Coordinates of C-alpha atoms in Angstrom, one line a residue:
X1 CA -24.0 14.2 -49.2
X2 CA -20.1 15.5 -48.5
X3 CA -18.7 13.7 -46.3
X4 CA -15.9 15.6 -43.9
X5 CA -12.4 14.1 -44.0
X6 CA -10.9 13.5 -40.7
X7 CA -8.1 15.5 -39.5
X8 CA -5.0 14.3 -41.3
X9 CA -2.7 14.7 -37.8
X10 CA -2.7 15.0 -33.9
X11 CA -1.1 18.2 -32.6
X12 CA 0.0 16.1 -29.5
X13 CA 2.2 19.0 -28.2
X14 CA -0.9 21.1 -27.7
X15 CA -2.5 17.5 -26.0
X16 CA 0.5 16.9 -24.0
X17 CA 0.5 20.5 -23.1
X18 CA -2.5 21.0 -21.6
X19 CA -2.2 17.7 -19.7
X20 CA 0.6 18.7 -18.2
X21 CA -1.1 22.2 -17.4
X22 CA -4.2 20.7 -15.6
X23 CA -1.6 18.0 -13.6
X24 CA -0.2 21.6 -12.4
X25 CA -3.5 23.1 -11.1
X26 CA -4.0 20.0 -9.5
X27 CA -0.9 19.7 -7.6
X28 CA -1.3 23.3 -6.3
X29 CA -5.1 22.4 -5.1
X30 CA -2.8 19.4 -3.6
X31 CA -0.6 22.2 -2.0
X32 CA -3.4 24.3 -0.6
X33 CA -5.6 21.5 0.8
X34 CA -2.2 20.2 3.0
X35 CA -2.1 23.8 4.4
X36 CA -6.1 23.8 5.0
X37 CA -6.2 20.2 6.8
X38 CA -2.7 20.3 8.2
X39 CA -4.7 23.3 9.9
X40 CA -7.8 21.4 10.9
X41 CA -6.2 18.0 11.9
X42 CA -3.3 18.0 13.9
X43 CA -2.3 20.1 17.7
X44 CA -6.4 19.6 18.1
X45 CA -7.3 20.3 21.4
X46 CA -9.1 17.3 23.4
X47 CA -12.6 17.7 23.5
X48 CA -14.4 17.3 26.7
X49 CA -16.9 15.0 25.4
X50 CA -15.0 12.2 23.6
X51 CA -16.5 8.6 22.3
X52 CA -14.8 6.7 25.6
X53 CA -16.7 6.8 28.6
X54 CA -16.7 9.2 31.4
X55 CA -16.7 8.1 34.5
X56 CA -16.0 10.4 38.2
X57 CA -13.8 8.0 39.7
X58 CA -10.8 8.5 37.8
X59 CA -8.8 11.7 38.4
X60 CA -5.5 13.0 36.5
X61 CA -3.7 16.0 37.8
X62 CA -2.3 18.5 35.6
X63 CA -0.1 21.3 37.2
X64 CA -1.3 20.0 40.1
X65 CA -4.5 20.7 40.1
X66 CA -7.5 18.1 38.8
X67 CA -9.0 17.6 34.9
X68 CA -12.9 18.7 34.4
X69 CA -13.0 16.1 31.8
X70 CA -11.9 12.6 33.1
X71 CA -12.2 9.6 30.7
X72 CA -11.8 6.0 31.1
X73 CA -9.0 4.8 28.1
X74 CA -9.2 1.4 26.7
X75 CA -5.7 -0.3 27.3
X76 CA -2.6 -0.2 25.6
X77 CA 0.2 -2.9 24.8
X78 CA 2.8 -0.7 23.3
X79 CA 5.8 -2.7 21.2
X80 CA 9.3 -1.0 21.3
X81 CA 11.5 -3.0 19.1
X82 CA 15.2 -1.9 19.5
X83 CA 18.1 -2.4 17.1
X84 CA 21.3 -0.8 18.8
X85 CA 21.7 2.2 20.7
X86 CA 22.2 5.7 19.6
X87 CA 22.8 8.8 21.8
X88 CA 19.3 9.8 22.4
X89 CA 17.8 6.3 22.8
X90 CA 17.4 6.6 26.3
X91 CA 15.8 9.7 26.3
X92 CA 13.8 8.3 23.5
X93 CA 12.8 5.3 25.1
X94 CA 12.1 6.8 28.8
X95 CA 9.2 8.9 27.5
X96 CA 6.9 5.9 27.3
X97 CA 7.6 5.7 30.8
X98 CA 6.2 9.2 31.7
X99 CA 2.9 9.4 30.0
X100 CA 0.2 10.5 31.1
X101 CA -2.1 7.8 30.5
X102 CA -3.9 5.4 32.9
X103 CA -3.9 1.6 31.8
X104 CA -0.4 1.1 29.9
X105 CA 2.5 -1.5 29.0
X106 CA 5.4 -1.6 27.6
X107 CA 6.6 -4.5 25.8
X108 CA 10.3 -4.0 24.8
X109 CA 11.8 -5.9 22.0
X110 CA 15.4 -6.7 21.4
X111 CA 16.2 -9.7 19.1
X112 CA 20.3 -9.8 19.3
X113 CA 20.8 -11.2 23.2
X114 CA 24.1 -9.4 23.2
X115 CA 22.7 -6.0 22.2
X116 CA 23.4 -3.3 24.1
X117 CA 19.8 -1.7 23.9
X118 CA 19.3 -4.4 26.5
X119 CA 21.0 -2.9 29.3
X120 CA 19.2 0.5 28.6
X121 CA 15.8 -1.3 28.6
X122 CA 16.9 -3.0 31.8
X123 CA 18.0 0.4 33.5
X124 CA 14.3 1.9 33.1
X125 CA 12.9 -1.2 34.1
X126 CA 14.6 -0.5 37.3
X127 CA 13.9 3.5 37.1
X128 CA 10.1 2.8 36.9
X129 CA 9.2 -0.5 38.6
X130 CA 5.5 1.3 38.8
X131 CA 5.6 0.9 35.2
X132 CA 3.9 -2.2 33.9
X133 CA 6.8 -3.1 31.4
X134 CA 8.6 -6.0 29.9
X135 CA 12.0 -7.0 28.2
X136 CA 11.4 -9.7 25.6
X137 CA 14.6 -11.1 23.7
X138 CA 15.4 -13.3 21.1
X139 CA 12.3 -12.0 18.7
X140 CA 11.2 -14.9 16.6
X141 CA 11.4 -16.2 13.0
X142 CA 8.2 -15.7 11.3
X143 CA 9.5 -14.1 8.4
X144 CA 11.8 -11.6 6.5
X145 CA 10.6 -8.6 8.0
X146 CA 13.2 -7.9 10.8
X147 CA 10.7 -5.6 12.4
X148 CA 7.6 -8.4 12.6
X149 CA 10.6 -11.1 13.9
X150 CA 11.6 -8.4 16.5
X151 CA 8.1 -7.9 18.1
X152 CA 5.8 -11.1 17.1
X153 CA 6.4 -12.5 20.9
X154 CA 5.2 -9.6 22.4
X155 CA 2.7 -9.1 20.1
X156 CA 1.5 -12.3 20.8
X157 CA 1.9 -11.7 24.8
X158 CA 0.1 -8.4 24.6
X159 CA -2.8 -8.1 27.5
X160 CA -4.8 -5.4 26.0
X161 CA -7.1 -4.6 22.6
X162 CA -5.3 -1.4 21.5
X163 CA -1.3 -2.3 19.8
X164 CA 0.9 0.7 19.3
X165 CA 4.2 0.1 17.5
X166 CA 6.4 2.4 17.7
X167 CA 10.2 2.3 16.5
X168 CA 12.9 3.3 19.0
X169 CA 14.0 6.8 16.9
X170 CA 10.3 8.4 18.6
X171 CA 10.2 10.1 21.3
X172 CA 6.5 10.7 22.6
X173 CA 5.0 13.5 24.4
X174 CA 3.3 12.7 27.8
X175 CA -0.6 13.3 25.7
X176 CA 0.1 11.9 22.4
X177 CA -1.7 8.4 23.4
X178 CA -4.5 10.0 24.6
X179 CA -5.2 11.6 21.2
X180 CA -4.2 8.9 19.7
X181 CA -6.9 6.4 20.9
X182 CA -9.7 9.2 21.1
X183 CA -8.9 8.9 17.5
X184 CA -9.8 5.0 17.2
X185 CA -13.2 5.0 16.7
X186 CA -15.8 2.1 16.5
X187 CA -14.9 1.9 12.5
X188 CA -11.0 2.7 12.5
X189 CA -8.5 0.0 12.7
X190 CA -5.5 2.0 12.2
X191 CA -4.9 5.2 14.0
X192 CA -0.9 6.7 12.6
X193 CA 0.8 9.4 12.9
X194 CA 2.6 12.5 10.5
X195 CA 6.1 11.3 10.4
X196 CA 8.2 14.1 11.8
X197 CA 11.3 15.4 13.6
X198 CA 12.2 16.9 17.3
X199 CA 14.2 20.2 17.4
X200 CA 17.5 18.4 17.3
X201 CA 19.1 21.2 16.4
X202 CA 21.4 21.4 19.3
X203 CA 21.7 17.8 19.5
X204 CA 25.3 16.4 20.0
X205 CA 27.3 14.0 21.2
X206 CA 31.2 15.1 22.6
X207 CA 33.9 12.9 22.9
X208 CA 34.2 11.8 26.5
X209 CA 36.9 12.9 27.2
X210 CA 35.9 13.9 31.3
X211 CA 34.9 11.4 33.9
X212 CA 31.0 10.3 33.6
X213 CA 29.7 11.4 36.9
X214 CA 28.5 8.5 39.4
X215 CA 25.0 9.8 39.0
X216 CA 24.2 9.1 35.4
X217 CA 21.1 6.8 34.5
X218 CA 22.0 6.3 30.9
X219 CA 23.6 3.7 30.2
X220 CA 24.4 4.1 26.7
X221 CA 26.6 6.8 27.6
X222 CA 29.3 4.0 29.1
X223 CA 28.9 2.2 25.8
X224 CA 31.6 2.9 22.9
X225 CA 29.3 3.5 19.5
X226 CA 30.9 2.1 16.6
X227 CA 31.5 5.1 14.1
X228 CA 31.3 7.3 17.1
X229 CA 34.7 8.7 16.0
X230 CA 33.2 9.8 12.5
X231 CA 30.0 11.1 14.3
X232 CA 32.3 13.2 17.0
X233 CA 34.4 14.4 14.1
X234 CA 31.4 16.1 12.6
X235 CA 31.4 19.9 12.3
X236 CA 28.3 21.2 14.6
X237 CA 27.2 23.2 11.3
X238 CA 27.0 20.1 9.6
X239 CA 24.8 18.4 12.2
X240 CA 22.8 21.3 12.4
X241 CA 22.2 20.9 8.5
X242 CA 21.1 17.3 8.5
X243 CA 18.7 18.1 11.0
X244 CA 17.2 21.0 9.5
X245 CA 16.8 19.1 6.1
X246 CA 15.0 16.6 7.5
X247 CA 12.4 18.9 9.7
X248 CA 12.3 20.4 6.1
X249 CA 11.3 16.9 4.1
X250 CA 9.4 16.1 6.7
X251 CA 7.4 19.4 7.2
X252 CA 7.2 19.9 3.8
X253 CA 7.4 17.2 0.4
X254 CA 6.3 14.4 2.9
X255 CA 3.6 15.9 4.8
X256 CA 2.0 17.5 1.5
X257 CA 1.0 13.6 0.9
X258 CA 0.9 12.7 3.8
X259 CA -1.9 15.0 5.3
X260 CA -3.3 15.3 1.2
X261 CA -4.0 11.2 1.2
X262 CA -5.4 11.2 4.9
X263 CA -7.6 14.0 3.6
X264 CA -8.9 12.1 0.6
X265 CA -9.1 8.7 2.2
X266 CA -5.9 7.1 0.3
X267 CA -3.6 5.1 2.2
X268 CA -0.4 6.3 3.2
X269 CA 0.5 4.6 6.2
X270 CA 4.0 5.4 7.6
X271 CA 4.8 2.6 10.3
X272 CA 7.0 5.1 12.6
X273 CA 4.5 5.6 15.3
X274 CA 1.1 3.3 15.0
X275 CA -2.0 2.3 16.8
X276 CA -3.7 -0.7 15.9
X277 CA -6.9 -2.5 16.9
X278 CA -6.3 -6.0 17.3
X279 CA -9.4 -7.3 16.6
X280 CA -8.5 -6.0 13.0
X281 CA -4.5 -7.4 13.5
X282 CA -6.5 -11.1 13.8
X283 CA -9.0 -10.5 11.3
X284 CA -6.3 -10.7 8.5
X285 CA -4.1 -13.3 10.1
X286 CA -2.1 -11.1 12.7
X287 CA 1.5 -9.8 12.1
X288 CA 2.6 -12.6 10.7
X289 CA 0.5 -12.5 7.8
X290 CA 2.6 -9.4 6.9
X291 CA 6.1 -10.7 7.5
X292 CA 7.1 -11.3 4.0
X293 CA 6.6 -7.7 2.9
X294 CA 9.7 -4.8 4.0
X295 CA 6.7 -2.2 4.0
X296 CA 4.5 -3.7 5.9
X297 CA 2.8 -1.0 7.1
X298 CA 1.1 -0.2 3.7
X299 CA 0.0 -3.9 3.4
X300 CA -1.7 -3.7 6.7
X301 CA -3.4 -0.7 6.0
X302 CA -4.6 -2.1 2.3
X303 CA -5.7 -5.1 3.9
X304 CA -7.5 -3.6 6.8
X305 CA -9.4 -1.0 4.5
X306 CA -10.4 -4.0 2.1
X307 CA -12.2 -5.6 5.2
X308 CA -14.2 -2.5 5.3
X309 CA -11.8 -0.3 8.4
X310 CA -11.0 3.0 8.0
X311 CA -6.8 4.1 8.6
X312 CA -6.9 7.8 10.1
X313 CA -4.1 10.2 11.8
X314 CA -3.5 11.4 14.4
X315 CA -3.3 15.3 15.3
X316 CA 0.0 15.0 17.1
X317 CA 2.9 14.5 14.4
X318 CA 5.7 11.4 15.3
X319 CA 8.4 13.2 16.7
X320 CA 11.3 11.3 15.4
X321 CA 14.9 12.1 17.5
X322 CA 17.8 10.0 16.0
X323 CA 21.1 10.9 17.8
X324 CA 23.2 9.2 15.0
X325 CA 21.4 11.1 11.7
X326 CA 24.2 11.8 9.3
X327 CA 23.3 12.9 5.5
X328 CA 24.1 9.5 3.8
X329 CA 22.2 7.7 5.6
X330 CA 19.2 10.3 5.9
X331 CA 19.8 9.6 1.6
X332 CA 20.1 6.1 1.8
X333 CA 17.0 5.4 3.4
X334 CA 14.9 7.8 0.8
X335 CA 16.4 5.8 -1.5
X336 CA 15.3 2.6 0.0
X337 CA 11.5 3.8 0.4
X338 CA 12.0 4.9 -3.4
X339 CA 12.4 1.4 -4.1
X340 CA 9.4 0.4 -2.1
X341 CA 7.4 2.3 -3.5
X342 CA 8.3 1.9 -7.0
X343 CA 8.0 -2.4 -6.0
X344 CA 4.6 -1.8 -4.0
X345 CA 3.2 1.2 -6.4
X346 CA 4.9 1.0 -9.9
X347 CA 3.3 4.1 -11.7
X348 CA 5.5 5.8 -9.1
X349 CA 7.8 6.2 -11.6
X350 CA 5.5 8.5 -13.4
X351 CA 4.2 10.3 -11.1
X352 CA 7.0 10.9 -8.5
X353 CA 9.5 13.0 -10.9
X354 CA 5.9 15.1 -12.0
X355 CA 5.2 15.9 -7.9
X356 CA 8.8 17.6 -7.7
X357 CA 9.1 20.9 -7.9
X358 CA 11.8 21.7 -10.2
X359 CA 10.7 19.2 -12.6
X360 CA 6.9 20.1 -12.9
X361 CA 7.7 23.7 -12.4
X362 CA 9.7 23.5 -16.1
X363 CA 7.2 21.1 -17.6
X364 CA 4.3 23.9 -16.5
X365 CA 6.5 26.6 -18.1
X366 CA 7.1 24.4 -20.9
X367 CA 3.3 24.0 -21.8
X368 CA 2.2 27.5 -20.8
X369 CA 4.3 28.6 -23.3
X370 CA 3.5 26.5 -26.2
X371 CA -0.2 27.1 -25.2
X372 CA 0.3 30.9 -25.6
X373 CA 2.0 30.1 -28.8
X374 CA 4.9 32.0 -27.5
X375 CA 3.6 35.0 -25.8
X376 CA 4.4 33.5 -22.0
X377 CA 8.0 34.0 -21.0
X378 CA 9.0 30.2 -19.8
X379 CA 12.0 31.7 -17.7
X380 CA 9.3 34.3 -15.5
X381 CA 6.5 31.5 -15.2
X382 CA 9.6 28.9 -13.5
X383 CA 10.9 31.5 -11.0
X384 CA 7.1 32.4 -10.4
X385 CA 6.4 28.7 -10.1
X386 CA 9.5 27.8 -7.8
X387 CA 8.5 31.0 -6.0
X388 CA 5.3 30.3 -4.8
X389 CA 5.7 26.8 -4.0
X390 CA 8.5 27.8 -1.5
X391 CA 6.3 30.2 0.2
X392 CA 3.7 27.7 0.2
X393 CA 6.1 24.7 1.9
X394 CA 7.3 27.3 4.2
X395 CA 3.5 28.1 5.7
X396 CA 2.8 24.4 5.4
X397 CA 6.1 23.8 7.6
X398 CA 5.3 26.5 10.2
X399 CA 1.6 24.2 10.5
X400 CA 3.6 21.2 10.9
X401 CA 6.3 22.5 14.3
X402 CA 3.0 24.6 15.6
X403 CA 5.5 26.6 16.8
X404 CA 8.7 28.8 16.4
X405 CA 11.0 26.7 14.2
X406 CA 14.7 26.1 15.6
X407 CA 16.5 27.7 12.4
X408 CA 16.7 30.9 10.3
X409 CA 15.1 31.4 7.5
X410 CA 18.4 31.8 5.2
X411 CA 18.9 28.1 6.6
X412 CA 15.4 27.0 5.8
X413 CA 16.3 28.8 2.2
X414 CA 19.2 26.5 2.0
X415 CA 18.1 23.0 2.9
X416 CA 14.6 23.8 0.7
X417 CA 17.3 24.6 -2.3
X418 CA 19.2 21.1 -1.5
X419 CA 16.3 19.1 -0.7
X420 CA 14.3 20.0 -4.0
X421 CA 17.9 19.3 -6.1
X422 CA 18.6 16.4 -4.2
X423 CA 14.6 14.6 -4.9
X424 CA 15.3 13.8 -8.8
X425 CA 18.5 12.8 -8.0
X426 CA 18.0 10.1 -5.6
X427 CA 15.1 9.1 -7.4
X428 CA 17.2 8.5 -10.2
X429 CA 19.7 6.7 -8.8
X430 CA 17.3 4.2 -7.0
X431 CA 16.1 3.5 -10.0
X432 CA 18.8 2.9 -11.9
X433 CA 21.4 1.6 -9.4
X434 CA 20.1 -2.2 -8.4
X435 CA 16.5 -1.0 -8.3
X436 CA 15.2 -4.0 -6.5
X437 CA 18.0 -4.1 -3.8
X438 CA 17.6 -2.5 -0.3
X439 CA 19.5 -2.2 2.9
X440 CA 17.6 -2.4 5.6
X441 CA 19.0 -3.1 9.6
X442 CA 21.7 -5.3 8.8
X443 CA 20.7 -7.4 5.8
X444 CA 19.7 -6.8 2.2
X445 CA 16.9 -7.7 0.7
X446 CA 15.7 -8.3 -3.1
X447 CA 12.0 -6.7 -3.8
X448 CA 9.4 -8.4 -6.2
X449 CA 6.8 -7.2 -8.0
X450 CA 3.7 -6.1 -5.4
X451 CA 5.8 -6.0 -2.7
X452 CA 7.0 -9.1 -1.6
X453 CA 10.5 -9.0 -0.1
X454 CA 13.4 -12.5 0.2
X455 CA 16.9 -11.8 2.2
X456 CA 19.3 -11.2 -0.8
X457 CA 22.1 -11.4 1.1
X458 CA 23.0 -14.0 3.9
X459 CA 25.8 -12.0 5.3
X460 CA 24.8 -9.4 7.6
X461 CA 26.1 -6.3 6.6
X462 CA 26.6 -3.1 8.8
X463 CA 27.6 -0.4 6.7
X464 CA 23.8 1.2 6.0
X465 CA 22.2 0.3 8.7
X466 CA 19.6 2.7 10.2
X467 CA 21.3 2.7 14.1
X468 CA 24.7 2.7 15.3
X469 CA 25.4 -0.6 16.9
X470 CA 27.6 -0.1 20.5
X471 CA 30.1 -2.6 21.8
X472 CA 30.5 -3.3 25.5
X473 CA 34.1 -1.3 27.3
X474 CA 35.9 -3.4 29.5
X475 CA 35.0 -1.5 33.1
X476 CA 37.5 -1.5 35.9
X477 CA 35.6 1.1 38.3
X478 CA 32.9 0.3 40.7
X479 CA 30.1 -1.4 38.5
X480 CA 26.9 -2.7 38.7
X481 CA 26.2 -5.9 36.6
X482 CA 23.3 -6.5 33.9
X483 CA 22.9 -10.2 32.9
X484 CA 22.0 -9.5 29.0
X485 CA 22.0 -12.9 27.7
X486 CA 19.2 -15.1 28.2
X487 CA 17.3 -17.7 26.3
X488 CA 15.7 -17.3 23.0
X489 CA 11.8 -15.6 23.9
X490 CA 12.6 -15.4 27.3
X491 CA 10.7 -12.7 29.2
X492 CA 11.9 -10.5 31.4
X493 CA 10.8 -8.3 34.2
X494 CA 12.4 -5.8 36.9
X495 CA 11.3 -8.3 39.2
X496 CA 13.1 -11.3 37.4
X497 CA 16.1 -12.5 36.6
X498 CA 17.6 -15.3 34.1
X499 CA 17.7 -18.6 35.4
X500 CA 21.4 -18.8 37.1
X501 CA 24.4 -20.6 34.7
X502 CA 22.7 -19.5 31.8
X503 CA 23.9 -16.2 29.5
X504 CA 27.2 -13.9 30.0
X505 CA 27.9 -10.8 32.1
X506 CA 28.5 -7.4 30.9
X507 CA 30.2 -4.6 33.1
X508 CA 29.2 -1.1 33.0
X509 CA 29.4 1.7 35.9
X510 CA 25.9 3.5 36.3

């Protein structure tokens, strides 16, 4: 009997060919299931019958006239931890006084005693004394998270089941904790929400140059920003680009995998704007347990799926309005979640380049024409390729604003063009530029494998950090005074005040 030989060779460009090929059908299944769920999921219209409990008694008016379907909503302790002020934090931060939800607190958090933020927590305080709401200061040690130290004492004080944690760049429309929570049913432990931006288009801050008038309730407007003067001295065409490019990202490259791993039951859990069920919190040891990780938010939703939860999202987006957006920093924190990722998730690396346009697009035209054996023109298949896939991020964004977007087309042309140039490039250069080094508030930090985060540097440093910081002016008109300085975990209230000798005064007219 003849035996066959085996093949003496591997043609591993045909293998690697068609590889790559069938990664490229899959990521434009990826493409068209974003569009298809993006569609389904989010700007869902409350049904009348929801899992909570009806009840007669309680009654919401909307235009002024009563709801047909009134629900009793579980409780919610929600955790604002503040770094700084910017000029739309108070604009930010007053919308969680104006929802339109029935049983509601707000715990705010500001670690530094001397921050600013205070004084703008304080003034809404005394805004909306019907508002159950708290200033807690000092923040506690419990870790090197900044973010788990900034709201553990509130956590810990927190009166009701449901925990939403919410960072101080969202603002929130009056019904987005109503959907969130008829989202949290009896098997979810996490409910998040699509990271994305406000029109912020027309967004700017002007040098003041004019007399504030007497009637202003902001009282980060008396407060002088540092790097205010670089901020003013921006062109409004350059504002109005960093804010289109990041409703872009964020309507686009990000939700793809954001809505794509919701869809399929991975976990993708952005921490911007997040409900959690306590009961779950405890079940793993509380925040704390999660204080030696940066990205603590995937952790949390790792753990809480392993105990046998489910992590879903919400269909309202996080509507994220940072006043002090400029484009290095927009780049220096992709760089920073690059990092995390490639720490937390390390065939990142792989994958990440291959998910980018430009860079699977010429692989694809690569293989189709080695596949053909020539016949495929590789320069027609890429402009195809590119072609399609900005069509496709266009419809995906237009699901994402549910509405008219706030720029042109030949400007949504542009910023696509930069973003999908500038992904490989600051992939790259996280990588390779002190790869397990990130900036994050005012400290660095040095990642380990899995995740696992130790402060790097002992010296704070200010020059990447994600919110401009605000000194206090010197006021010599009619003032009233905010004592901003109180004891480490003190708590407090519209209705109190520090106990007297203790903490210093700072000035500013309102």
């Amino acid at each position: 009997m003849q035996l066959i030989p085996p093949p003496m060779f591997v043609d591993y460009d045909i293998l690697l060919a068609c590889g790559l090929l069938i990664f490229w059908c899959g990521y434009w299944l990826v493409h068209i299931s974003a569009i298809c769920y993006g569609k389904f999921k989010l700007y869902r219209k409350p049904k009348p019958e929801s899992s909570v409990q009806l009840i007669p008694s309680l009654v919401s008016l909307e235009h002024g006239l009563p709801r047909n379907n009134k629900k009793q909503y579980p409780g919610v302790s929600i955790l604002k931890p503040l770094l700084g002020v910017d000029p739309n934090l108070f604009v930010n931060l007053s919308s969680y006084f104006q929802m339109e939800y029935p049983t509601y607190e707000v715990l705010i958090c500001v670690v530094d005693r001397n921050d600013p933020a205070a004084m703008v927590a304080n003034r809404l305080l005394e805004m909306y004394p019907t508002v159950d709401a708290r200033l807690f200061l000092g923040g506690s040690q419990v870790g090197v998270n900044p973010k788990i130290n900034n709201v553990h004492a509130a956590y810990q004080a927190a009166k009701y089941s449901l925990i939403l944690i919410s960072d101080s760049s969202i603002k929130m429309k009056k019904d987005t904790l109503s959907d969130m929570v008829d989202n949290m049913a009896d098997d979810v432990a996490i409910v998040h929400q699509v990271p994305f931006t406000c029109d912020r288009i027309d967004n700017r801050t002007e040098p003041m140059t004019s007399p504030l008038s007497d009637n202003s309730t902001d009282p980060s407007s008396f407060l002088k920003l540092d790097g205010q003067v670089e901020y003013q001295n921006q062109t409004r065409k350059q504002r109005r680009f960093v804010a289109t490019l990041e409703k872009v990202f964020f309507g686009t490259a990000h939700a793809r995998v954001y809505l794509m791993a919701d869809l399929v039951g991975a976990i993708c859990h952005t921490g911007m704007s997040t409900l959690l069920r306590k009961q779950a919190m405890d079940e793993c040891g509380g925040l704390q347990a999660f204080a030696g990780y940066l990205a603590e938010d995937y952790f949390m939703a790792k753990l809480v799926v392993a105990r046998g939860w489910r992590t879903t999202v919400s269909s309202r987006p996080a509507l994220q309005n940072n006043g002090g957006s400029e484009l290095s920093k927009f780049q220096d924190r992709l760089r920073r979640w690059v990092k995390l990722r490639i720490a937390m998730v390390p065939h990142t690396i792989v994958l990440e380049p291959l998910s980018e346009c430009l860079i699977l697009g010429a692989c694809a035209a690569w293989a189709a024409n080695t596949l053909s054996g020539g016949s495929i023109d590789p320069y027609a298949f890429y402009m195809i390729h590119v072609l399609v896939w900005f069509l496709l991020d266009w419809i995906l964004l237009n699901v994402m604003q549910n509405g008219p977007l706030p720029f042109t087309k030949f400007e949504y042309l542009v910023a696509w063009l930069y973003r999908e140039f500038m992904g490989p490039y600051l992939f790259l250069t996280a990588l390779l530029w002190r790869p397990s080094v990130v900036t994050w508030t005012t400290r660095q930090y040095r990642l380990r494998w899995g995740g696992l985060s130790e402060i790097y540097n002992q010296q704070p440093t200010s020059s990447s950090s994600d919110s401009i910081t605000a000194t206090v002016p010197i006021a010599t008109t009619t003032s009233v005074t905010y004592d901003t300085t109180v004891p480490n975990n003190y708590c407090s209230t519209h209705q109190q005040q520090p106990p007297n000798g203790i903490g210093f005064t700072s000035k500013i007219k309102v």
